[in-house]
Amino acid sequence: MRKLIAGNWKMNGLASSLAEIAALKGLTGTATCDIVVCPPFTLIEKAVAESRGSAILVGAQDCHAQSTGAYTGDVSADMLAEIGAHFVILGHSERRSAYREADAAVAAKATAAHKAGLTSIVCLGETREEREDGRAIDVVRAQLEGSVPEGATSSNTTIAYEPVWAIGTGLVPTIEQIEETHAAIRQALEGRMGYDGRHVRILYGGSVKASNAAAIFAVPNVEGALVGGASLKASEFAGIISAAV
Ligand code: 13P
């Protein structure tokens, strides 16, 4: 399956950061994987303009479940689609913990994203305590059941497995842990979607760098990465992208 490498800039980036997208264009001209950059809302339209004529697509980091209405401060999937976004990250663990986003809310947002023509990147992942208690697979399976909506297909949905304890910590699960968890996610997707579940891309996220990317991409059922810190510098992000092709 063609890999997808997505960069989540989180709450980082002013207009000057668009230079990283310009540099990335130069570094990834011949990439044979899909590349997505998810800057903050304020930079999406500019990032779309900057990436025009390249293989880079642009995504957002969240959207609201409704398309319009009295939701002060929120942004809808239709608004994102209108300014050229193709993807939206949903249910990131930072939003699940800071804003108490539950699985049902993530599923409602994903439905809105799909209706607007966006591909959702639905994030799943256990905490350190859940991993240590031997509950990681159960937790991830339950999150998948609750967060992936009816109508999800391999063309409108991507899964990102991001263990909470691996995000921004430099800690990475063992290859065996990644393999086991991704296999469980694949099985759950096939249970949900039948044959089409085989074609949903499952990304790994959590302390991915140019130096560990190739080993992670060699794991069965890993079809790319969702990258935080290492996506902020074009040279490091390009190193991850070149490990995927
Ligand atoms: P890091 O790559 O900085 O660990 O972040 C991962 C992440 O949260 C991507 O969504």
Short mmCIF file of C-alpha atoms and ligand atoms in Angstrom, two decimals:
data_model
loop_
_atom_site.label_atom_id
_atom_site.label_comp_id
_atom_site.label_asym_id
_atom_site.label_seq_id
_atom_site.Cartn_x
_atom_site.Cartn_y
_atom_site.Cartn_z
CA MET A 1 0.00 0.00 0.00
CA ARG A 2 1.24 3.51 -0.77
CA LYS A 3 2.44 5.09 2.45
CA LEU A 4 1.20 8.35 3.93
CA ILE A 5 3.50 10.61 5.93
CA ALA A 6 1.61 13.33 7.79
CA GLY A 7 3.11 16.16 9.81
CA ASN A 8 1.13 17.54 12.75
CA TRP A 9 2.51 20.98 13.54
CA LYS A 10 0.25 21.25 16.62
CA MET A 11 0.16 24.88 17.90
CA ASN A 12 3.36 25.85 16.13
CA GLY A 13 3.93 28.05 13.13
CA LEU A 14 3.68 31.67 12.04
CA ALA A 15 3.74 32.81 8.42
CA SER A 16 7.53 32.52 8.43
CA SER A 17 7.15 28.73 8.91
CA LEU A 18 5.77 28.43 5.38
CA ALA A 19 9.41 28.46 4.33
CA GLU A 20 9.52 24.86 5.63
CA ILE A 21 6.83 23.88 3.11
CA ALA A 22 8.75 25.62 0.34
CA ALA A 23 11.89 23.71 1.37
CA LEU A 24 9.96 20.45 1.61
CA LYS A 25 8.75 20.87 -1.97
CA GLY A 26 12.34 20.98 -3.11
CA LEU A 27 13.35 17.99 -1.02
CA THR A 28 10.44 15.69 -1.90
CA GLY A 29 9.91 16.33 -5.61
CA THR A 30 10.13 12.66 -6.54
CA ALA A 31 8.56 11.10 -3.43
CA THR A 32 6.40 8.07 -4.13
CA CYS A 33 4.43 8.30 -0.90
CA ASP A 34 1.61 10.69 0.03
CA ILE A 35 2.70 13.73 2.04
CA VAL A 36 0.41 15.79 4.25
CA VAL A 37 1.22 18.86 6.33
CA CYS A 38 -1.25 19.87 9.06
CA PRO A 39 -0.44 23.41 10.23
CA PRO A 40 -2.63 25.42 12.61
CA PHE A 41 -5.92 26.77 11.17
CA THR A 42 -4.37 30.20 10.59
CA LEU A 43 -1.87 28.84 8.07
CA ILE A 44 -4.00 26.34 6.13
CA GLU A 45 -4.95 28.62 3.25
CA LYS A 46 -1.39 29.89 2.90
CA ALA A 47 -0.01 26.35 3.13
CA VAL A 48 -2.35 25.25 0.33
CA ALA A 49 -1.06 28.08 -1.85
CA GLU A 50 2.56 27.32 -0.95
CA SER A 51 2.23 23.61 -1.75
CA ARG A 52 0.45 24.08 -5.09
CA GLY A 53 2.19 22.21 -7.90
CA SER A 54 3.79 19.72 -5.50
CA ALA A 55 2.85 16.34 -4.03
CA ILE A 56 2.16 17.95 -0.64
CA LEU A 57 -1.46 18.05 0.57
CA VAL A 58 -2.70 20.07 3.52
CA GLY A 59 -4.77 19.00 6.52
CA ALA A 60 -6.24 20.50 9.69
CA GLN A 61 -5.87 19.33 13.27
CA ASP A 62 -9.55 19.34 14.28
CA CYS A 63 -13.03 20.31 13.08
CA HIS A 64 -16.50 20.72 14.56
CA ALA A 65 -19.23 18.12 14.07
CA GLN A 66 -21.74 20.69 12.77
CA SER A 67 -21.30 22.56 9.50
CA THR A 68 -22.56 25.96 10.78
CA GLY A 69 -24.08 27.40 13.93
CA ALA A 70 -23.55 29.11 17.26
CA TYR A 71 -20.25 27.45 18.20
CA THR A 72 -17.95 30.29 19.17
CA GLY A 73 -14.35 29.67 18.28
CA ASP A 74 -14.94 26.49 16.29
CA VAL A 75 -14.21 25.69 12.66
CA SER A 76 -16.30 23.35 10.51
CA ALA A 77 -15.21 20.71 8.02
CA ASP A 78 -16.94 22.64 5.21
CA MET A 79 -14.83 25.70 6.05
CA LEU A 80 -11.68 23.59 5.87
CA ALA A 81 -12.66 22.03 2.57
CA GLU A 82 -13.43 25.45 1.12
CA ILE A 83 -9.89 26.69 1.76
CA GLY A 84 -8.29 23.62 0.21
CA ALA A 85 -7.68 21.21 3.09
CA HIS A 86 -7.89 17.53 2.15
CA PHE A 87 -7.36 15.90 5.56
CA VAL A 88 -8.30 16.48 9.18
CA ILE A 89 -6.72 14.90 12.27
CA LEU A 90 -9.43 13.90 14.75
CA GLY A 91 -9.34 12.55 18.30
CA HIS A 92 -5.68 13.35 18.89
CA SER A 93 -4.78 12.36 22.46
CA GLU A 94 -3.98 15.98 23.29
CA ARG A 95 -7.59 16.88 22.46
CA ARG A 96 -8.99 13.77 24.12
CA SER A 97 -7.23 14.76 27.35
CA ALA A 98 -7.35 18.59 27.27
CA TYR A 99 -10.94 18.87 25.98
CA ARG A 100 -12.32 15.54 27.19
CA GLU A 101 -13.18 14.56 23.61
CA ALA A 102 -14.89 11.21 23.84
CA ASP A 103 -15.10 8.56 21.14
CA ALA A 104 -18.66 9.54 20.13
CA ALA A 105 -17.59 13.17 19.62
CA VAL A 106 -14.68 12.03 17.46
CA ALA A 107 -17.04 9.86 15.38
CA ALA A 108 -19.44 12.79 14.88
CA LYS A 109 -16.56 14.99 13.71
CA ALA A 110 -15.39 12.26 11.34
CA THR A 111 -18.87 12.01 9.83
CA ALA A 112 -18.86 15.78 9.26
CA ALA A 113 -15.39 15.55 7.71
CA HIS A 114 -16.47 12.79 5.33
CA LYS A 115 -19.58 14.74 4.28
CA ALA A 116 -17.35 17.71 3.47
CA GLY A 117 -15.10 15.50 1.33
CA LEU A 118 -12.19 15.43 3.79
CA THR A 119 -10.23 12.33 4.78
CA SER A 120 -10.21 11.85 8.53
CA ILE A 121 -7.06 10.76 10.35
CA VAL A 122 -8.59 9.18 13.46
CA CYS A 123 -6.12 8.87 16.36
CA LEU A 124 -6.10 6.01 18.84
CA GLY A 125 -3.66 5.15 21.59
CA GLU A 126 -3.27 3.90 25.13
CA THR A 127 -1.71 5.63 28.14
CA ARG A 128 1.40 4.29 29.84
CA GLU A 129 -0.70 2.93 32.68
CA GLU A 130 -2.99 1.08 30.26
CA ARG A 131 0.05 -0.39 28.47
CA GLU A 132 1.61 -1.50 31.75
CA ASP A 133 -1.68 -3.07 32.86
CA GLY A 134 -1.78 -5.16 29.68
CA ARG A 135 -4.88 -3.33 28.40
CA ALA A 136 -3.38 -1.52 25.40
CA ILE A 137 -5.03 -3.64 22.71
CA ASP A 138 -8.45 -3.57 24.41
CA VAL A 139 -8.28 0.22 24.83
CA VAL A 140 -7.29 0.80 21.22
CA ARG A 141 -9.97 -1.58 19.94
CA ALA A 142 -12.65 0.17 21.99
CA GLN A 143 -11.49 3.59 20.77
CA LEU A 144 -11.67 2.35 17.19
CA GLU A 145 -15.19 0.98 17.67
CA GLY A 146 -16.38 4.27 19.15
CA SER A 147 -14.46 6.78 17.05
CA VAL A 148 -14.75 5.40 13.50
CA PRO A 149 -18.24 6.28 12.24
CA GLU A 150 -20.71 4.50 10.01
CA GLY A 151 -19.83 5.32 6.42
CA ALA A 152 -16.08 5.13 7.01
CA THR A 153 -14.21 3.62 4.06
CA SER A 154 -10.61 3.15 3.05
CA SER A 155 -10.85 6.27 0.92
CA ASN A 156 -12.21 8.65 3.57
CA THR A 157 -10.52 7.25 6.68
CA THR A 158 -6.97 6.77 7.91
CA ILE A 159 -6.11 5.49 11.39
CA ALA A 160 -3.18 6.78 13.45
CA TYR A 161 -1.98 4.63 16.34
CA GLU A 162 -0.25 7.00 18.74
CA PRO A 163 0.57 5.59 22.18
CA VAL A 164 0.14 8.56 24.54
CA TRP A 165 3.39 7.73 26.33
CA ALA A 166 5.38 7.88 23.08
CA ILE A 167 4.21 11.36 22.05
CA GLY A 168 6.92 13.97 22.43
CA THR A 169 8.87 11.80 24.86
CA GLY A 170 11.48 10.15 22.63
CA LEU A 171 10.09 6.80 23.78
CA VAL A 172 9.01 4.39 21.05
CA PRO A 173 7.26 1.05 21.52
CA THR A 174 9.19 -2.04 20.54
CA ILE A 175 8.79 -3.30 16.99
CA GLU A 176 6.83 -6.25 18.45
CA GLN A 177 4.44 -3.91 20.29
CA ILE A 178 3.84 -1.85 17.15
CA GLU A 179 3.31 -5.01 15.09
CA GLU A 180 0.88 -6.52 17.59
CA THR A 181 -1.16 -3.34 17.98
CA HIS A 182 -1.35 -2.59 14.26
CA ALA A 183 -2.41 -6.20 13.59
CA ALA A 184 -5.20 -5.83 16.15
CA ILE A 185 -6.31 -2.56 14.51
CA ARG A 186 -6.30 -4.26 11.09
CA GLN A 187 -8.41 -7.12 12.43
CA ALA A 188 -10.88 -4.66 13.98
CA LEU A 189 -11.09 -2.69 10.72
CA GLU A 190 -11.83 -5.86 8.76
CA GLY A 191 -14.46 -6.79 11.34
CA ARG A 192 -16.06 -3.39 10.88
CA MET A 193 -15.71 -2.84 7.14
CA GLY A 194 -15.14 -6.26 5.68
CA TYR A 195 -12.76 -6.49 2.74
CA ASP A 196 -12.36 -2.70 2.51
CA GLY A 197 -10.85 -2.72 6.02
CA ARG A 198 -7.72 -4.24 4.48
CA HIS A 199 -7.11 -1.05 2.54
CA VAL A 200 -7.41 1.50 5.35
CA ARG A 201 -3.99 2.99 6.03
CA ILE A 202 -2.78 2.64 9.61
CA LEU A 203 -0.14 5.19 10.57
CA TYR A 204 2.16 4.96 13.56
CA GLY A 205 2.79 8.15 15.58
CA GLY A 206 4.93 8.96 18.61
CA SER A 207 8.58 10.11 18.51
CA VAL A 208 9.09 9.19 14.84
CA LYS A 209 12.37 10.62 13.52
CA ALA A 210 14.45 10.18 10.38
CA SER A 211 16.67 7.78 12.33
CA ASN A 212 13.94 5.34 13.44
CA ALA A 213 11.48 5.68 10.54
CA ALA A 214 12.81 2.90 8.29
CA ALA A 215 12.57 0.27 11.05
CA ILE A 216 8.99 1.35 11.87
CA PHE A 217 7.94 1.38 8.20
CA ALA A 218 9.17 -2.20 7.80
CA VAL A 219 6.56 -3.44 10.31
CA PRO A 220 3.55 -5.20 8.74
CA ASN A 221 0.36 -3.07 8.77
CA VAL A 222 2.31 0.18 9.19
CA GLU A 223 1.42 2.32 6.18
CA GLY A 224 3.03 5.56 7.23
CA ALA A 225 3.49 7.94 10.14
CA LEU A 226 1.89 10.85 11.94
CA VAL A 227 4.81 13.01 12.97
CA GLY A 228 4.85 15.83 15.52
CA GLY A 229 8.11 17.52 16.48
CA ALA A 230 10.14 16.07 13.61
CA SER A 231 7.70 17.52 11.03
CA LEU A 232 8.55 21.11 11.92
CA LYS A 233 11.89 21.15 10.08
CA ALA A 234 11.76 20.29 6.38
CA SER A 235 15.12 18.49 6.40
CA GLU A 236 14.14 16.12 9.23
CA PHE A 237 10.65 15.55 7.82
CA ALA A 238 12.13 14.84 4.37
CA GLY A 239 14.37 12.22 6.00
CA ILE A 240 11.27 10.42 7.29
CA ILE A 241 9.61 10.71 3.88
CA SER A 242 12.61 9.21 2.13
CA ALA A 243 12.52 6.25 4.53
CA ALA A 244 8.96 5.53 3.33
CA VAL A 245 9.60 5.17 -0.37
P1 13P B 1 5.88 13.55 18.27
O1 13P B 1 6.28 13.07 16.90
O2 13P B 1 6.41 14.93 18.60
O3 13P B 1 6.16 12.54 19.33
O4 13P B 1 4.29 13.76 18.25
C1 13P B 1 3.49 12.76 17.73
C2 13P B 1 2.13 13.30 17.55
O5 13P B 1 1.43 13.60 18.50
C3 13P B 1 1.64 13.48 16.17
O6 13P B 1 0.27 13.70 16.14
#
